[in-house]
mmCIF file of C-alpha atoms and ligand atoms in Angstrom:
data_model
loop_
_atom_site.group_PDB
_atom_site.id
_atom_site.type_symbol
_atom_site.label_atom_id
_atom_site.label_comp_id
_atom_site.label_asym_id
_atom_site.label_seq_id
_atom_site.Cartn_x
_atom_site.Cartn_y
_atom_site.Cartn_z
ATOM 1 C CA MET A 60 -13.890 -3.501 13.340
ATOM 2 C CA THR A 61 -10.531 -3.313 11.302
ATOM 3 C CA THR A 62 -9.794 -0.980 8.762
ATOM 4 C CA ILE A 63 -6.937 -1.163 6.293
ATOM 5 C CA LEU A 64 -5.879 1.713 4.430
ATOM 6 C CA LYS A 65 -3.305 1.883 2.070
ATOM 7 C CA LEU A 66 -1.658 5.273 1.212
ATOM 8 C CA GLY A 67 -0.448 5.336 -2.488
ATOM 9 C CA GLY A 68 3.455 6.063 -3.114
ATOM 10 C CA SER A 69 1.854 8.624 -5.949
ATOM 11 C CA VAL A 70 0.249 10.461 -2.840
ATOM 12 C CA VAL A 71 2.985 10.717 -0.239
ATOM 13 C CA THR A 72 5.783 11.374 -2.435
ATOM 14 C CA GLU A 73 6.613 13.267 -5.899
ATOM 15 C CA LYS A 74 6.403 10.273 -7.715
ATOM 16 C CA ASP A 75 8.772 11.674 -10.755
ATOM 17 C CA GLU A 76 11.228 13.061 -8.197
ATOM 18 C CA PRO A 77 13.629 10.487 -6.735
ATOM 19 C CA GLU A 78 13.344 10.346 -3.031
ATOM 20 C CA THR A 79 11.316 12.844 -2.789
ATOM 21 C CA LEU A 80 8.087 13.786 -0.379
ATOM 22 C CA ASP A 81 4.945 15.354 -1.021
ATOM 23 C CA GLU A 82 4.707 17.083 2.350
ATOM 24 C CA PRO A 83 1.221 18.860 1.728
ATOM 25 C CA ALA A 84 0.083 15.562 0.477
ATOM 26 C CA LEU A 85 1.105 13.594 3.548
ATOM 27 C CA ASP A 86 0.267 16.305 5.881
ATOM 28 C CA ARG A 87 -3.390 16.118 4.695
ATOM 29 C CA ALA A 88 -3.482 12.208 5.010
ATOM 30 C CA ALA A 89 -2.124 12.660 8.332
ATOM 31 C CA ASP A 90 -4.837 15.233 9.391
ATOM 32 C CA ALA A 91 -7.363 13.263 8.249
ATOM 33 C CA ILE A 92 -6.498 10.238 9.813
ATOM 34 C CA GLY A 93 -5.526 11.938 12.871
ATOM 35 C CA GLU A 94 -8.968 13.570 12.701
ATOM 36 C CA ALA A 95 -10.972 10.324 12.317
ATOM 37 C CA HIS A 96 -9.803 8.568 15.572
ATOM 38 C CA LEU A 97 -10.352 4.925 14.337
ATOM 39 C CA ASP A 98 -9.840 2.119 16.677
ATOM 40 C CA ASP A 99 -8.040 -0.790 14.589
ATOM 41 C CA LEU A 100 -6.806 0.725 12.012
ATOM 42 C CA VAL A 101 -3.843 -0.363 9.838
ATOM 43 C CA VAL A 102 -2.064 1.734 7.424
ATOM 44 C CA VAL A 103 0.303 0.486 4.545
ATOM 45 C CA HIS A 104 1.924 2.564 2.277
ATOM 46 C CA GLY A 105 3.476 2.556 -1.023
ATOM 47 C CA GLY A 106 7.299 3.210 -2.527
ATOM 48 C CA GLY A 107 6.428 6.024 -4.742
ATOM 49 C CA SER A 108 9.673 7.856 -5.720
ATOM 50 C CA PHE A 109 11.402 6.164 -3.079
ATOM 51 C CA GLY A 110 10.779 2.456 -3.824
ATOM 52 C CA HIS A 111 9.689 2.403 -7.425
ATOM 53 C CA HIS A 112 13.236 4.655 -8.291
ATOM 54 C CA ASN A 113 15.573 2.292 -6.482
ATOM 55 C CA ALA A 114 13.807 -0.922 -7.260
ATOM 56 C CA ALA A 115 14.237 0.292 -11.140
ATOM 57 C CA LYS A 116 18.061 1.080 -10.368
ATOM 58 C CA TYR A 117 18.803 -2.057 -9.105
ATOM 59 C CA GLY A 118 16.860 -4.196 -11.776
ATOM 60 C CA VAL A 119 14.648 -5.761 -9.281
ATOM 61 C CA SER A 120 10.693 -6.173 -9.633
ATOM 62 C CA ALA A 121 7.863 -8.156 -8.337
ATOM 63 C CA GLU A 122 9.119 -11.347 -10.582
ATOM 64 C CA THR A 123 12.679 -10.324 -11.073
ATOM 65 C CA GLY A 124 15.077 -10.628 -8.439
ATOM 66 C CA THR A 125 18.339 -9.757 -7.389
ATOM 67 C CA HIS A 126 21.230 -11.455 -4.870
ATOM 68 C CA ASP A 127 22.711 -8.229 -4.471
ATOM 69 C CA ALA A 128 22.820 -7.340 -1.058
ATOM 70 C CA VAL A 129 23.845 -3.770 -1.850
ATOM 71 C CA GLY A 130 20.449 -3.003 -4.137
ATOM 72 C CA VAL A 131 18.415 -5.071 -1.615
ATOM 73 C CA PHE A 132 19.638 -2.707 1.539
ATOM 74 C CA ALA A 133 19.082 0.361 -0.687
ATOM 75 C CA ILE A 134 15.604 -0.375 -1.695
ATOM 76 C CA HIS A 135 14.874 -1.452 1.745
ATOM 77 C CA ALA A 136 16.553 1.733 3.555
ATOM 78 C CA ALA A 137 15.081 4.365 1.018
ATOM 79 C CA MET A 138 11.438 2.332 2.042
ATOM 80 C CA ARG A 139 12.115 3.133 5.769
ATOM 81 C CA GLU A 140 13.317 6.331 5.442
ATOM 82 C CA LEU A 141 9.739 7.105 3.573
ATOM 83 C CA ASN A 142 8.179 4.959 6.642
ATOM 84 C CA THR A 143 9.819 7.086 8.795
ATOM 85 C CA ALA A 144 8.293 10.145 7.602
ATOM 86 C CA VAL A 145 4.979 8.653 7.562
ATOM 87 C CA VAL A 146 4.944 7.331 11.498
ATOM 88 C CA GLN A 147 6.142 10.666 12.132
ATOM 89 C CA ALA A 148 3.316 12.498 10.584
ATOM 90 C CA LEU A 149 0.637 10.201 12.431
ATOM 91 C CA GLN A 150 2.667 10.524 15.402
ATOM 92 C CA ASN A 151 2.309 14.325 15.401
ATOM 93 C CA ARG A 152 -1.066 14.370 15.051
ATOM 94 C CA GLY A 153 -1.623 12.062 18.035
ATOM 95 C CA VAL A 154 -1.950 8.673 16.369
ATOM 96 C CA SER A 155 -0.171 6.069 18.108
ATOM 97 C CA ALA A 156 1.883 5.107 14.511
ATOM 98 C CA VAL A 157 4.678 2.190 14.822
ATOM 99 C CA PRO A 158 6.695 0.881 12.092
ATOM 100 C CA VAL A 159 6.323 -2.335 10.782
ATOM 101 C CA HIS A 160 8.942 -3.599 8.087
ATOM 102 C CA PRO A 161 7.801 -6.708 5.950
ATOM 103 C CA PHE A 162 11.334 -7.676 4.667
ATOM 104 C CA SER A 163 11.963 -8.864 7.939
ATOM 105 C CA LEU A 164 8.921 -10.742 8.622
ATOM 106 C CA GLY A 165 7.800 -12.215 5.192
ATOM 107 C CA HIS A 166 9.061 -14.555 2.149
ATOM 108 C CA ARG A 167 8.190 -15.992 -0.951
ATOM 109 C CA ASP A 168 8.079 -19.360 -2.535
ATOM 110 C CA SER A 169 9.478 -20.168 -6.252
ATOM 111 C CA SER A 170 6.033 -19.357 -7.400
ATOM 112 C CA GLY A 171 5.942 -16.106 -5.901
ATOM 113 C CA ALA A 172 3.457 -17.120 -3.259
ATOM 114 C CA THR A 173 4.169 -14.682 -0.209
ATOM 115 C CA THR A 174 3.741 -15.697 3.483
ATOM 116 C CA LEU A 175 3.508 -12.274 5.880
ATOM 117 C CA PRO A 176 3.038 -13.756 9.426
ATOM 118 C CA SER A 177 0.203 -11.225 10.895
ATOM 119 C CA ALA A 178 0.063 -12.097 14.554
ATOM 120 C CA GLY A 179 2.393 -9.246 15.472
ATOM 121 C CA VAL A 180 0.431 -6.659 13.749
ATOM 122 C CA GLU A 181 -2.810 -7.992 15.654
ATOM 123 C CA ARG A 182 -1.074 -8.248 19.143
ATOM 124 C CA MET A 183 -0.140 -4.168 18.238
ATOM 125 C CA LEU A 184 -3.889 -3.452 17.307
ATOM 126 C CA ASP A 185 -4.942 -5.116 20.352
ATOM 127 C CA GLU A 186 -2.586 -2.978 22.359
ATOM 128 C CA GLY A 187 -3.642 0.057 20.588
ATOM 129 C CA PHE A 188 -1.224 0.977 18.271
ATOM 130 C CA VAL A 189 -1.581 1.656 14.901
ATOM 131 C CA PRO A 190 1.205 -0.341 12.607
ATOM 132 C CA VAL A 191 2.328 1.272 9.372
ATOM 133 C CA LEU A 192 3.538 -1.390 6.847
ATOM 134 C CA HIS A 193 5.022 -0.589 3.701
ATOM 135 C CA GLY A 194 5.865 -2.094 0.266
ATOM 136 C CA ASP A 195 9.329 -3.265 0.720
ATOM 137 C CA VAL A 196 11.705 -6.012 -0.702
ATOM 138 C CA VAL A 197 11.116 -9.884 0.219
ATOM 139 C CA VAL A 198 13.164 -12.520 0.186
ATOM 140 C CA GLN A 199 12.365 -15.261 -2.566
ATOM 141 C CA GLN A 200 12.877 -18.779 -3.384
ATOM 142 C CA ALA A 201 15.340 -18.970 -6.284
ATOM 143 C CA GLU A 202 15.370 -15.351 -6.934
ATOM 144 C CA GLY A 203 17.000 -13.812 -4.440
ATOM 145 C CA VAL A 204 14.860 -10.459 -3.395
ATOM 146 C CA THR A 205 11.730 -9.275 -5.132
ATOM 147 C CA ILE A 206 9.543 -6.339 -4.723
ATOM 148 C CA LEU A 207 6.493 -6.942 -2.033
ATOM 149 C CA SER A 208 3.891 -3.865 -2.976
ATOM 150 C CA GLY A 209 1.894 -2.009 -0.643
ATOM 151 C CA ASP A 210 -1.139 -3.477 -2.197
ATOM 152 C CA GLU A 211 -0.108 -7.083 -1.815
ATOM 153 C CA ILE A 212 0.182 -6.572 1.680
ATOM 154 C CA VAL A 213 -3.083 -4.993 1.936
ATOM 155 C CA VAL A 214 -4.752 -8.132 0.182
ATOM 156 C CA LEU A 215 -2.727 -10.773 2.503
ATOM 157 C CA LEU A 216 -3.520 -8.436 5.911
ATOM 158 C CA ALA A 217 -7.135 -7.982 5.089
ATOM 159 C CA SER A 218 -7.341 -11.517 4.590
ATOM 160 C CA ALA A 219 -5.280 -12.586 7.437
ATOM 161 C CA LEU A 220 -7.315 -9.866 9.981
ATOM 162 C CA SER A 221 -10.658 -10.375 8.358
ATOM 163 C CA ALA A 222 -11.046 -6.657 7.909
ATOM 164 C CA GLU A 223 -13.986 -5.026 7.692
ATOM 165 C CA ARG A 224 -13.204 -2.064 5.253
ATOM 166 C CA VAL A 225 -10.085 -1.806 3.075
ATOM 167 C CA GLY A 226 -9.287 1.942 1.392
ATOM 168 C CA LEU A 227 -6.738 2.497 -1.131
ATOM 169 C CA CYS A 228 -5.940 6.072 -1.020
ATOM 170 C CA SER A 229 -4.506 6.572 -4.847
ATOM 171 C CA GLY A 230 -3.452 9.520 -6.442
ATOM 172 C CA VAL A 231 -6.457 9.348 -8.884
ATOM 173 C CA PRO A 232 -9.885 9.780 -7.751
ATOM 174 C CA GLY A 233 -10.797 6.362 -8.292
ATOM 175 C CA VAL A 234 -10.552 3.809 -11.223
ATOM 176 C CA PHE A 235 -10.984 5.637 -14.533
ATOM 177 C CA ASP A 236 -12.920 4.035 -17.518
ATOM 178 C CA GLY A 237 -11.875 4.738 -21.452
ATOM 179 C CA THR A 238 -13.510 8.187 -21.285
ATOM 180 C CA GLY A 239 -11.708 9.219 -17.988
ATOM 181 C CA ALA A 240 -14.735 8.918 -15.952
ATOM 182 C CA VAL A 241 -14.387 7.347 -12.277
ATOM 183 C CA ILE A 242 -16.125 3.391 -12.533
ATOM 184 C CA GLU A 243 -18.174 3.479 -9.572
ATOM 185 C CA ARG A 244 -18.093 -0.530 -9.178
ATOM 186 C CA ILE A 245 -16.222 -3.114 -10.369
ATOM 187 C CA ASP A 246 -17.012 -6.673 -10.377
ATOM 188 C CA ASP A 247 -14.647 -8.647 -12.730
ATOM 189 C CA PHE A 248 -11.465 -7.618 -14.545
ATOM 190 C CA GLU A 249 -12.272 -8.218 -18.136
ATOM 191 C CA ALA A 250 -14.970 -5.874 -18.181
ATOM 192 C CA VAL A 251 -12.548 -3.289 -17.134
ATOM 193 C CA ALA A 252 -9.336 -4.626 -18.821
ATOM 194 C CA ASP A 253 -9.211 -2.439 -21.986
ATOM 195 C CA ALA A 254 -9.775 0.648 -19.908
ATOM 196 C CA LEU A 255 -7.005 0.101 -17.325
ATOM 197 C CA GLY A 256 -3.407 1.489 -19.057
ATOM 198 C CA ALA A 257 -0.261 1.586 -17.559
ATOM 199 C CA SER A 258 0.644 3.827 -15.174
ATOM 200 C CA ASP A 259 3.094 6.639 -16.648
ATOM 201 C CA ALA A 260 5.712 6.995 -14.026
ATOM 202 C CA THR A 261 8.507 4.066 -13.288
ATOM 203 C CA ASP A 262 6.073 1.288 -11.599
ATOM 204 C CA VAL A 263 7.818 -1.810 -11.207
ATOM 205 C CA THR A 264 4.941 -3.592 -9.494
ATOM 206 C CA GLY A 265 2.151 -2.844 -12.476
ATOM 207 C CA GLY A 266 -0.113 0.258 -11.645
ATOM 208 C CA MET A 267 -3.828 0.290 -11.474
ATOM 209 C CA ALA A 268 -4.265 -2.922 -13.610
ATOM 210 C CA ALA A 269 -2.585 -5.112 -10.999
ATOM 211 C CA LYS A 270 -4.095 -3.367 -8.171
ATOM 212 C CA VAL A 271 -8.100 -4.056 -9.552
ATOM 213 C CA ARG A 272 -6.484 -7.396 -10.042
ATOM 214 C CA GLU A 273 -5.686 -7.993 -6.390
ATOM 215 C CA LEU A 274 -8.602 -6.267 -4.848
ATOM 216 C CA LEU A 275 -10.801 -8.826 -6.738
ATOM 217 C CA ASN A 276 -9.231 -11.256 -5.116
ATOM 218 C CA LEU A 277 -10.391 -10.308 -2.039
ATOM 219 C CA PRO A 278 -13.033 -11.546 0.413
ATOM 220 C CA MET A 279 -14.475 -8.244 1.381
ATOM 221 C CA PRO A 280 -14.840 -5.454 -1.093
ATOM 222 C CA ALA A 281 -12.133 -2.385 -1.238
ATOM 223 C CA VAL A 282 -12.716 1.056 -2.070
ATOM 224 C CA VAL A 283 -10.178 3.349 -4.395
ATOM 225 C CA PHE A 284 -10.506 6.749 -3.778
ATOM 226 C CA GLY A 285 -7.764 10.246 -4.156
ATOM 227 C CA LEU A 286 -6.616 12.166 -1.127
ATOM 228 C CA ASP A 287 -9.864 14.283 -1.344
ATOM 229 C CA ASP A 288 -12.154 11.827 -0.321
ATOM 230 C CA LEU A 289 -9.582 10.567 2.427
ATOM 231 C CA ASP A 290 -11.823 11.725 5.208
ATOM 232 C CA ALA A 291 -15.029 10.372 3.783
ATOM 233 C CA PHE A 292 -13.704 6.909 3.418
ATOM 234 C CA LEU A 293 -12.844 7.079 7.191
ATOM 235 C CA ALA A 294 -16.180 8.383 8.118
ATOM 236 C CA GLY A 295 -17.585 4.894 6.935
ATOM 237 C CA GLN A 296 -18.639 6.389 3.376
ATOM 238 C CA THR A 297 -17.963 4.426 -0.394
ATOM 239 C CA PRO A 298 -16.145 7.604 -2.224
ATOM 240 C CA GLY A 299 -14.252 6.745 -5.751
ATOM 241 C CA THR A 300 -14.336 2.860 -7.105
ATOM 242 C CA LEU A 301 -15.974 -0.028 -5.236
ATOM 243 C CA VAL A 302 -14.212 -3.150 -5.943
ATOM 244 C CA ALA A 303 -16.558 -5.763 -5.297
ATOM 245 C CA GLY A 304 -13.907 -8.595 -4.254
ATOM 246 C CA ARG A 305 -14.761 -12.608 -4.630
ATOM 247 C CA PRO A 306 -18.595 -12.923 -4.945
HETATM 248 C C1 IPE B 58 6.260 -0.888 -3.804
HETATM 249 O O1 IPE B 58 5.321 -0.539 -3.317
HETATM 250 C C2 IPE B 58 7.470 -0.629 -2.966
HETATM 251 C C3 IPE B 58 8.897 -0.916 -3.546
HETATM 252 C C4 IPE B 58 9.244 -0.614 -4.871
HETATM 253 C C5 IPE B 58 9.724 -1.268 -2.943
HETATM 254 P P1 IPE B 58 3.873 -0.008 -4.271
HETATM 255 O O2 IPE B 58 3.666 -0.501 -5.450
HETATM 256 O O3 IPE B 58 2.847 -0.652 -3.115
HETATM 257 O O4 IPE B 58 4.317 1.461 -4.129
HETATM 258 P P2 IPE B 58 3.225 2.411 -4.917
HETATM 259 O O5 IPE B 58 1.817 2.773 -4.197
HETATM 260 O O6 IPE B 58 2.713 1.877 -6.281
HETATM 261 O O7 IPE B 58 4.066 3.800 -5.351
#
């Protein structure tokens, strides 16, 4: 049974401090993953203050690209640094984590449709590894390089690997409604659109609204929850918000 888990950038980094890890949070997440002993686990992490800060600095978003190789490398290098920290935290708990860098794998056409080959990730799972991917830069036809969010990677891999379980561990305990209460279940975007405001910190990939939109496109349900509920999710429970996926 394949599980895809995204660790949000706001969980593993100090989102408002450029290129700063949230070490206690990363340790807690790694502890939970280490203790769960899951077979067939893929981890994807977001950019937080490593990705979004650098993307904003070079004027790159999911839609607006750059041909500036220095900027491309700066964003990618910051994400590799964060990825190294995540892989090492997992390896320190006995998890067979290995890095996978989407920039070297994926590409986009001019409409923004992303191709991300998954055969290598599948082979890694077969060999007992835990692939750790990350939000990254991606080469795009006519744009140069744009941003590929961890959420989009989750959506692409969940479909390609026919994952049974998809979890997004976020900086909040679930998707909030207009009153600040966690919505238990989301079946369609329009029903919750008004309640989903933009995220406060610099986020070039659109915050919670974009996340929900992408998850609704999945052929399987996904769960959005906070760090306190990571062990519950890994134990097979459905904490936070269930996003129903395509009917
Ligand atoms: C962003 O990935 C990656 C870059 C900006 C390079 P995400 O959009 O998945 O990151 P978080 O989880 O919101 O921080």
